[in-house]
Amino acid sequence: QEDPDQFLRVVEKRADGIIVRGAKMHTTSAPCVHYFVASPSRVMGEEDQDYALSFAVPVDTPGLTFIIRPAAGPLEPKEMESPISSEIGFVECLSVFEDVFVPWENVFMCGEWEFTPQFIHYFSSYVRLAKGTCVAARTDILTGVTALAAEYNGIEKASHVKSKLTDMMMTASLGWGCSLAAARQCSIHPSGIAIPDILVSNAGLYHTRLKFVEHMYTMQEITGGIVTTVPGEKDYQHPEIGPLVDKYLKGKTGVAAEERYRLIQLVQDMTASRLTGYLMSSAICAGGTPETNRVEVFRNYDLREKKERAKVLAKIKPDPYWGRY
Amino acid sequence: QEDPDQFLRVVEKRADGIIVRGAKMHTTSAPCVHYFVASPSRVMGEEDQDYALSFAVPVDTPGLTFIIRPAAGPLEPKEMESPISSEIGFVECLSVFEDVFVPWENVFMCGEWEFTPQFIHYFSSYVRLAKGTCVAARTDILTGVTALAAEYNGIEKASHVKSKLTDMMMTASLGWGCSLAAARQCSIHPSGIAIPDILVSNAGLYHTRLKFVEHMYTMQEITGGIVTTVPGEKDYQHPEIGPLVDKYLKGKTGVAAEERYRLIQLVQDMTASRLTGYLMSSAICAGGTPETNRVEVFRNYDLREKKERAKVLAKIKPDPYWGRY
Amino acid sequence: QEDPDQFLRVVEKRADGIIVRGAKMHTTSAPCVHYFVASPSRVMGEEDQDYALSFAVPVDTPGLTFIIRPAAGPLEPKEMESPISSEIGFVECLSVFEDVFVPWENVFMCGEWEFTPQFIHYFSSYVRLAKGTCVAARTDILTGVTALAAEYNGIEKASHVKSKLTDMMMTASLGWGCSLAAARQCSIHPSGIAIPDILVSNAGLYHTRLKFVEHMYTMQEITGGIVTTVPGEKDYQHPEIGPLVDKYLKGKTGVAAEERYRLIQLVQDMTASRLTGYLMSSAICAGGTPETNRVEVFRNYDLREKKERAKVLAKIKPDPYWGRY
Amino acid sequence: QEDPDQFLRVVEKRADGIIVRGAKMHTTSAPCVHYFVASPSRVMGEEDQDYALSFAVPVDTPGLTFIIRPAAGPLEPKEMESPISSEIGFVECLSVFEDVFVPWENVFMCGEWEFTPQFIHYFSSYVRLAKGTCVAARTDILTGVTALAAEYNGIEKASHVKSKLTDMMMTASLGWGCSLAAARQCSIHPSGIAIPDILVSNAGLYHTRLKFVEHMYTMQEITGGIVTTVPGEKDYQHPEIGPLVDKYLKGKTGVAAEERYRLIQLVQDMTASRLTGYLMSSAICAGGTPETNRVEVFRNYDLREKKERAKVLAKIKPDPYWGRY
């Protein structure tokens, strides 16, 4: 970091408040809320104390600029072709603070770098649990869509299809299970708040998020190459062309061509549109990355105890100081 | 099954009890207990009613023969070379019933095939939870042994070693987490007994048991090829040869050669002795196989509901009958 | 298949040629070529003889309609935001034959269903080899992009980054190696044409194509969440907003913000645009699916021989008839 | 390394030859050959020149001691219970050189540390190719044994069994393919010797060796828990007990109980005996470890070129110096 402004910092402390400068990346939905709440995103040392900063400001505060990226929507909203991405989307933004004033009553942290480890720990404990349930639930969605595609393609009884659906169910169950266990195995903070177990939640999320992307391609595989070769909605609704598409898209007996068409387009919207990047990135990069999960697991696992137990098995003299403190 | 005796069945019902014939495989520890309790091992139909059988008999009942396989111990027990397998072992046996009499007061099921699905379900729910905690705990052991081997080899700070230890910690955490969640998410049987959730426990166990065997080879990789080339304990304790082994087996500064020798032999006992087969088989084949886990997950997951939700996303008309009953 | 027209078939044979009816799906680039060449896409039986059909027709033949899906391009072509998808794209189409006349000199197969197994085998042997090299080469692209992103983010020396790049290199090398081996191990057809080995090519492609999609998310992980939150090109080139983006997007010393911006947008174009669906689908569904690879491997592996060799190891009497014919 | 003798080094150079001291680990089969050939096992720097040593000595040279570990055989050799480990085994040894004299005509390298990189490279290129074919061929053995076990258990048509066999076939084909490609893509040394491609061979071996161990447990899973619970050979051949074992071990119609018994014992010998450690260790630790493969791939892949190509895609100015030299 060559430029001291690259991260958000306090540049002046006054009697009535502080002046902050810098930017926050990845501030999803920031322009749509009432208050912008800033807080540290990593553990800090004494030399970082100007950056150990947490506060809230109304989004229309002078000096605060949002550089916005539109939601990952379709070229134009269509009912069949973009059933999800026409309706749901997240505004991403880069939030720039150019000497913004924050009154003291809205400042929660200003220089107390020594509390950043706890803050990050508490925050991470919740984020991992929340993200774990999110990815597990989205895996349930992939499972349902894939099973319906298999049914419409007349291959739901094929053993490889059942096996792939089972893999998806495993991921969803495992992701949910680890989140539930993290909640169950929480520690209680002196304030009375429950802090979810960080070891189990990270282990579960790591596994689930990587599998989620694999399941995206499985959903595409079972739906078929048609996902990226299917004629568009305008052709489908054209009086002459539409019936041709209908005729040739017919799947198994008992399923209307339009139902199959809609489902193919749903899979297209999920795996071959701009929304796909959101789904993938939201699984991989949101709430920490897979690497974050690994670091947290390594850091929170009691390796020392396990090494001492190994000595017992090997009949090696234990460390006399272990367990004393 | 050509031979009606191949599985255990009732061949005669009398006023005072029943006569049973056939055999039970895989009856671990059977000869070491007071009572042998038999029960069905799969769901049965009406045609299997003679096999829908559960009872208890003292192990010295006439007509009951145990064909025993000795525990997976070493060629001869040694303190350093077989620290685990000299001390722990399970007697496996094939239990043969040649017209054994069981008095009615010891008969729990005799012909009630229609209760076998519930029986298997209750039994499986417990077995999966128990096996899940077992494999998770054994993964903790592998983690500790591997970490200690890395320390003695002076490579504990190597990034690939930390990464591999992290994988082990993930498995242990995830296996434990899913078992805990299965207990937390139990259903309460009308009798008041808690039945663990079978979906989460199977998903967790499936993942954990397969990883366990992979971690066995990781433990071997990090300890090194020395695991299968290390000189034996007799050489190690020989007055002339011993010091040579000691000299060349020296690992990093501060660790006695004997400590490293003992640890290498522990890994040898776990990954290159007859005990290895027990550890692998106990992870893979005990308490149902990985395939059993897959079948249970597929069977217990509510796929119908997920398919209906997919229809909502695709704007397909839902099944009008779904959710009605 | 309720509708006999759903696949392409001959409906009339005349003195001067044949009349064909039906459709071909997934006919990539069809409208851009001079001649449309149709051929069977699966093995057929006697009852399918009307469908055992291969011929060539000019693309402007009467009765031939192309229902076209535009290439997976961006909302509007931009140099930075869509560096690949503005320039490259494939036209997908559904090709409909409504009683198209084909003169006999352009008919290669018409009813000879008994040759379809060989045709599919020869065709598949080439397709798997070609697809194998394609996915391997694309993995090389992912590797280079990811390595450059790591360099610009200043994390190229991080052990987890090197480890992930190594995984990508493995996939590229392995995919290329199996294709090369399939060519080297070809069989020579009596006509003099080399037929690549189908076992090795399918094994290599299966592995490579699944890993390819995983590497897509790794590329995204290493580039960072910024891939889907980065401000757009219009903001970047705006006189007031651009400098702000520049200031906060600055990566490591020595790399211009614009270079990092361009690279982030390249990753965005590859993993979060409509092109993403093409990259994923082209890896998973083109040239047969992963399941096709599995079926081909199972079908072409000499399992019988391996079972006989197992008998030798177990000292079981071999099958006296094996190897005789 | 505190002790200068821990590795093999030259301690004196004389007119007629050299005196060497130290030890070599993992010298498989050393006592069974005519000449012991020593060579460096890693790249060395100038400070290591005493260790840059290669020579040959007859195995009965004074001062050379072999500390031998017996082959991984059974408790006592038996035809059925240890069909492989009774017959095949490797002698492992620690070879200690206590001031051994080597005449100059048998010294190939003595101090030329600057040639160690090439030496290791040439050696590794061959070892990886050789190990790749070895593990691929052993995977073929696992495949055959597993398929025969499935047949004898009457489950060869089960889809999960076919799927698991397909995974094994994939591994065998892929391992063989990469070795073949490494040979095909060799470079020719000025001496005329072909040096196999090191990138493809390492990628192939890495994948194959890890899968090999997984396939060991699959073989056990498909054969069944009986692998570690089966009654021993003495019971099987006992006049009274034998028939009972026979009766209850009967598999599917048409397969003699003895054939199934022999096959179960073969799997036991491969996955639950001391031989198991050899099979696992030979896959994981021989010819370099999985980590060695990763390092070689990272080191030999032309990452620079791939990064420059990424710049072309992103429309970033290429490095003007690249490709010049």
PDB file of C-alpha atoms in Angstrom, chain A residues 128-284:
ATOM      1  CA  ARG A 128     -19.270 -18.287   8.300  1.00  0.00           C
ATOM      2  CA  LEU A 129     -22.409 -19.666   9.887  1.00  0.00           C
ATOM      3  CA  ALA A 130     -24.611 -17.403   7.771  1.00  0.00           C
ATOM      4  CA  LYS A 131     -22.748 -18.144   4.555  1.00  0.00           C
ATOM      5  CA  GLY A 132     -22.839 -21.852   5.330  1.00  0.00           C
ATOM      6  CA  THR A 133     -26.619 -21.879   5.521  1.00  0.00           C
ATOM      7  CA  CYS A 134     -26.817 -19.697   2.411  1.00  0.00           C
ATOM      8  CA  VAL A 135     -24.740 -22.001   0.238  1.00  0.00           C
ATOM      9  CA  ALA A 136     -26.473 -25.075   1.629  1.00  0.00           C
ATOM     10  CA  ALA A 137     -29.867 -23.606   0.765  1.00  0.00           C
ATOM     11  CA  ARG A 138     -28.708 -22.659  -2.711  1.00  0.00           C
ATOM     12  CA  THR A 139     -27.491 -26.208  -3.169  1.00  0.00           C
ATOM     13  CA  ASP A 140     -31.017 -27.330  -2.363  1.00  0.00           C
ATOM     14  CA  ILE A 141     -32.155 -25.103  -5.230  1.00  0.00           C
ATOM     15  CA  LEU A 142     -29.627 -26.644  -7.629  1.00  0.00           C
ATOM     16  CA  THR A 143     -30.788 -30.089  -6.517  1.00  0.00           C
ATOM     17  CA  GLY A 144     -34.431 -29.350  -7.210  1.00  0.00           C
ATOM     18  CA  VAL A 145     -33.767 -27.755 -10.594  1.00  0.00           C
ATOM     19  CA  THR A 146     -31.513 -30.615 -11.658  1.00  0.00           C
ATOM     20  CA  ALA A 147     -34.012 -33.245 -10.556  1.00  0.00           C
ATOM     21  CA  LEU A 148     -36.774 -31.508 -12.485  1.00  0.00           C
ATOM     22  CA  ALA A 149     -34.570 -31.262 -15.579  1.00  0.00           C
ATOM     23  CA  ALA A 150     -33.841 -34.985 -15.292  1.00  0.00           C
ATOM     24  CA  GLU A 151     -37.552 -35.680 -15.023  1.00  0.00           C
ATOM     25  CA  TYR A 152     -38.393 -33.546 -18.074  1.00  0.00           C
ATOM     26  CA  ASN A 153     -35.577 -35.199 -20.042  1.00  0.00           C
ATOM     27  CA  GLY A 154     -36.923 -38.626 -19.081  1.00  0.00           C
ATOM     28  CA  ILE A 155     -33.685 -39.683 -17.390  1.00  0.00           C
ATOM     29  CA  GLU A 156     -34.565 -39.384 -13.724  1.00  0.00           C
ATOM     30  CA  LYS A 157     -34.223 -43.134 -13.162  1.00  0.00           C
ATOM     31  CA  ALA A 158     -30.761 -43.309 -14.747  1.00  0.00           C
ATOM     32  CA  SER A 159     -28.293 -44.450 -12.117  1.00  0.00           C
ATOM     33  CA  HIS A 160     -25.735 -41.774 -12.918  1.00  0.00           C
ATOM     34  CA  VAL A 161     -28.412 -39.093 -12.531  1.00  0.00           C
ATOM     35  CA  LYS A 162     -29.501 -40.443  -9.156  1.00  0.00           C
ATOM     36  CA  SER A 163     -25.862 -40.619  -8.138  1.00  0.00           C
ATOM     37  CA  LYS A 164     -25.240 -36.993  -9.103  1.00  0.00           C
ATOM     38  CA  LEU A 165     -28.383 -35.868  -7.317  1.00  0.00           C
ATOM     39  CA  THR A 166     -27.163 -37.765  -4.271  1.00  0.00           C
ATOM     40  CA  ASP A 167     -23.902 -35.818  -4.390  1.00  0.00           C
ATOM     41  CA  MET A 168     -25.904 -32.595  -4.349  1.00  0.00           C
ATOM     42  CA  MET A 169     -28.061 -33.764  -1.463  1.00  0.00           C
ATOM     43  CA  MET A 170     -24.898 -34.686   0.440  1.00  0.00           C
ATOM     44  CA  THR A 171     -23.516 -31.185  -0.009  1.00  0.00           C
ATOM     45  CA  ALA A 172     -26.734 -29.511   1.071  1.00  0.00           C
ATOM     46  CA  SER A 173     -27.101 -31.774   4.110  1.00  0.00           C
ATOM     47  CA  LEU A 174     -23.494 -31.441   5.138  1.00  0.00           C
ATOM     48  CA  GLY A 175     -23.483 -27.669   4.761  1.00  0.00           C
ATOM     49  CA  TRP A 176     -26.636 -27.324   6.784  1.00  0.00           C
ATOM     50  CA  GLY A 177     -25.405 -29.815   9.377  1.00  0.00           C
ATOM     51  CA  CYS A 178     -22.161 -27.948  10.010  1.00  0.00           C
ATOM     52  CA  SER A 179     -23.950 -24.634  10.389  1.00  0.00           C
ATOM     53  CA  LEU A 180     -26.405 -26.144  12.817  1.00  0.00           C
ATOM     54  CA  ALA A 181     -23.553 -27.708  14.793  1.00  0.00           C
ATOM     55  CA  ALA A 182     -21.687 -24.398  14.872  1.00  0.00           C
ATOM     56  CA  ALA A 183     -24.753 -22.794  16.420  1.00  0.00           C
ATOM     57  CA  ARG A 184     -25.279 -25.670  18.853  1.00  0.00           C
ATOM     58  CA  GLN A 185     -21.649 -25.629  19.927  1.00  0.00           C
ATOM     59  CA  CYS A 186     -21.499 -21.881  20.430  1.00  0.00           C
ATOM     60  CA  SER A 187     -19.669 -20.203  23.260  1.00  0.00           C
ATOM     61  CA  ILE A 188     -21.484 -17.615  25.330  1.00  0.00           C
ATOM     62  CA  HIS A 189     -19.846 -14.205  25.426  1.00  0.00           C
ATOM     63  CA  PRO A 190     -19.885 -12.425  28.828  1.00  0.00           C
ATOM     64  CA  SER A 191     -22.386 -10.013  27.276  1.00  0.00           C
ATOM     65  CA  GLY A 192     -24.767 -12.931  26.850  1.00  0.00           C
ATOM     66  CA  ILE A 193     -24.459 -13.184  23.105  1.00  0.00           C
ATOM     67  CA  ALA A 194     -23.825 -16.602  21.556  1.00  0.00           C
ATOM     68  CA  ILE A 195     -20.717 -16.870  19.371  1.00  0.00           C
ATOM     69  CA  PRO A 196     -20.998 -19.778  16.917  1.00  0.00           C
ATOM     70  CA  ASP A 197     -18.179 -22.328  16.808  1.00  0.00           C
ATOM     71  CA  ILE A 198     -15.731 -21.167  14.173  1.00  0.00           C
ATOM     72  CA  LEU A 199     -14.021 -24.481  13.493  1.00  0.00           C
ATOM     73  CA  VAL A 200     -17.034 -26.481  12.386  1.00  0.00           C
ATOM     74  CA  SER A 201     -18.586 -23.600  10.441  1.00  0.00           C
ATOM     75  CA  ASN A 202     -15.431 -22.990   8.415  1.00  0.00           C
ATOM     76  CA  ALA A 203     -14.928 -26.683   7.704  1.00  0.00           C
ATOM     77  CA  GLY A 204     -18.511 -27.003   6.511  1.00  0.00           C
ATOM     78  CA  LEU A 205     -18.490 -23.852   4.426  1.00  0.00           C
ATOM     79  CA  TYR A 206     -15.193 -24.729   2.758  1.00  0.00           C
ATOM     80  CA  HIS A 207     -16.531 -28.047   1.571  1.00  0.00           C
ATOM     81  CA  THR A 208     -19.945 -26.752   0.574  1.00  0.00           C
ATOM     82  CA  ARG A 209     -18.837 -23.712  -1.402  1.00  0.00           C
ATOM     83  CA  LEU A 210     -16.401 -25.657  -3.577  1.00  0.00           C
ATOM     84  CA  LYS A 211     -18.979 -28.353  -4.241  1.00  0.00           C
ATOM     85  CA  PHE A 212     -21.582 -25.721  -5.093  1.00  0.00           C
ATOM     86  CA  VAL A 213     -19.715 -24.669  -8.228  1.00  0.00           C
ATOM     87  CA  GLU A 214     -19.237 -28.287  -9.250  1.00  0.00           C
ATOM     88  CA  HIS A 215     -22.965 -28.812  -8.866  1.00  0.00           C
ATOM     89  CA  MET A 216     -23.565 -25.859 -11.177  1.00  0.00           C
ATOM     90  CA  TYR A 217     -21.914 -27.769 -14.012  1.00  0.00           C
ATOM     91  CA  THR A 218     -23.705 -30.956 -13.017  1.00  0.00           C
ATOM     92  CA  MET A 219     -26.986 -29.088 -13.345  1.00  0.00           C
ATOM     93  CA  GLN A 220     -25.864 -28.036 -16.804  1.00  0.00           C
ATOM     94  CA  GLU A 221     -24.720 -31.529 -17.737  1.00  0.00           C
ATOM     95  CA  ILE A 222     -28.033 -33.131 -16.788  1.00  0.00           C
ATOM     96  CA  THR A 223     -30.123 -30.434 -18.438  1.00  0.00           C
ATOM     97  CA  GLY A 224     -27.971 -30.855 -21.545  1.00  0.00           C
ATOM     98  CA  GLY A 225     -26.045 -28.853 -24.117  1.00  0.00           C
ATOM     99  CA  ILE A 226     -29.397 -27.273 -24.997  1.00  0.00           C
ATOM    100  CA  VAL A 227     -28.770 -24.835 -22.125  1.00  0.00           C
ATOM    101  CA  THR A 228     -26.501 -22.753 -24.334  1.00  0.00           C
ATOM    102  CA  THR A 229     -27.978 -23.610 -27.729  1.00  0.00           C
ATOM    103  CA  VAL A 230     -31.689 -23.128 -26.999  1.00  0.00           C
ATOM    104  CA  PRO A 231     -33.511 -20.603 -29.234  1.00  0.00           C
ATOM    105  CA  GLY A 232     -34.366 -17.338 -27.495  1.00  0.00           C
ATOM    106  CA  GLU A 233     -37.674 -16.225 -26.051  1.00  0.00           C
ATOM    107  CA  LYS A 234     -38.509 -13.954 -29.015  1.00  0.00           C
ATOM    108  CA  ASP A 235     -38.264 -16.912 -31.357  1.00  0.00           C
ATOM    109  CA  TYR A 236     -40.224 -19.040 -28.940  1.00  0.00           C
ATOM    110  CA  GLN A 237     -43.087 -16.568 -28.939  1.00  0.00           C
ATOM    111  CA  HIS A 238     -42.982 -15.895 -32.690  1.00  0.00           C
ATOM    112  CA  PRO A 239     -46.166 -17.189 -34.417  1.00  0.00           C
ATOM    113  CA  GLU A 240     -44.278 -19.169 -37.099  1.00  0.00           C
ATOM    114  CA  ILE A 241     -41.006 -20.074 -35.421  1.00  0.00           C
ATOM    115  CA  GLY A 242     -42.452 -20.807 -31.987  1.00  0.00           C
ATOM    116  CA  PRO A 243     -44.335 -23.952 -33.035  1.00  0.00           C
ATOM    117  CA  LEU A 244     -41.146 -25.345 -34.628  1.00  0.00           C
ATOM    118  CA  VAL A 245     -39.176 -24.831 -31.433  1.00  0.00           C
ATOM    119  CA  ASP A 246     -42.028 -26.414 -29.497  1.00  0.00           C
ATOM    120  CA  LYS A 247     -42.099 -29.423 -31.757  1.00  0.00           C
ATOM    121  CA  TYR A 248     -38.408 -30.159 -31.449  1.00  0.00           C
ATOM    122  CA  LEU A 249     -37.980 -29.300 -27.782  1.00  0.00           C
ATOM    123  CA  LYS A 250     -40.585 -31.776 -26.675  1.00  0.00           C
ATOM    124  CA  GLY A 251     -39.126 -33.917 -23.888  1.00  0.00           C
ATOM    125  CA  LYS A 252     -40.700 -36.981 -22.373  1.00  0.00           C
ATOM    126  CA  THR A 253     -44.378 -37.786 -22.688  1.00  0.00           C
ATOM    127  CA  GLY A 254     -46.571 -35.856 -20.301  1.00  0.00           C
ATOM    128  CA  VAL A 255     -44.403 -32.767 -20.089  1.00  0.00           C
ATOM    129  CA  ALA A 256     -45.464 -29.761 -22.144  1.00  0.00           C
ATOM    130  CA  ALA A 257     -42.732 -28.360 -24.401  1.00  0.00           C
ATOM    131  CA  GLU A 258     -43.210 -24.967 -22.766  1.00  0.00           C
ATOM    132  CA  GLU A 259     -42.484 -26.399 -19.315  1.00  0.00           C
ATOM    133  CA  ARG A 260     -39.277 -27.922 -20.586  1.00  0.00           C
ATOM    134  CA  TYR A 261     -38.433 -24.677 -22.396  1.00  0.00           C
ATOM    135  CA  ARG A 262     -38.914 -22.649 -19.239  1.00  0.00           C
ATOM    136  CA  LEU A 263     -36.770 -25.000 -17.216  1.00  0.00           C
ATOM    137  CA  ILE A 264     -33.958 -24.974 -19.802  1.00  0.00           C
ATOM    138  CA  GLN A 265     -34.033 -21.192 -19.717  1.00  0.00           C
ATOM    139  CA  LEU A 266     -33.925 -21.208 -15.924  1.00  0.00           C
ATOM    140  CA  VAL A 267     -30.760 -23.289 -16.047  1.00  0.00           C
ATOM    141  CA  GLN A 268     -29.437 -20.947 -18.736  1.00  0.00           C
ATOM    142  CA  ASP A 269     -30.159 -17.996 -16.458  1.00  0.00           C
ATOM    143  CA  MET A 270     -28.314 -19.698 -13.597  1.00  0.00           C
ATOM    144  CA  THR A 271     -25.306 -21.099 -15.463  1.00  0.00           C
ATOM    145  CA  ALA A 272     -24.882 -19.084 -18.658  1.00  0.00           C
ATOM    146  CA  SER A 273     -25.852 -15.505 -17.894  1.00  0.00           C
ATOM    147  CA  ARG A 274     -24.273 -12.644 -16.003  1.00  0.00           C
ATOM    148  CA  LEU A 275     -26.091 -13.992 -12.951  1.00  0.00           C
ATOM    149  CA  THR A 276     -23.783 -17.029 -13.141  1.00  0.00           C
ATOM    150  CA  GLY A 277     -20.839 -14.874 -12.141  1.00  0.00           C
ATOM    151  CA  TYR A 278     -22.795 -13.642  -9.175  1.00  0.00           C
ATOM    152  CA  LEU A 279     -23.731 -17.174  -8.089  1.00  0.00           C
ATOM    153  CA  MET A 280     -20.159 -18.394  -8.461  1.00  0.00           C
ATOM    154  CA  SER A 281     -18.552 -15.374  -6.858  1.00  0.00           C
ATOM    155  CA  SER A 282     -21.066 -15.307  -4.060  1.00  0.00           C
ATOM    156  CA  ALA A 283     -20.170 -18.917  -3.262  1.00  0.00           C
ATOM    157  CA  ILE A 284     -16.417 -18.488  -3.595  1.00  0.00           C
TER     158      ILE A 284
END
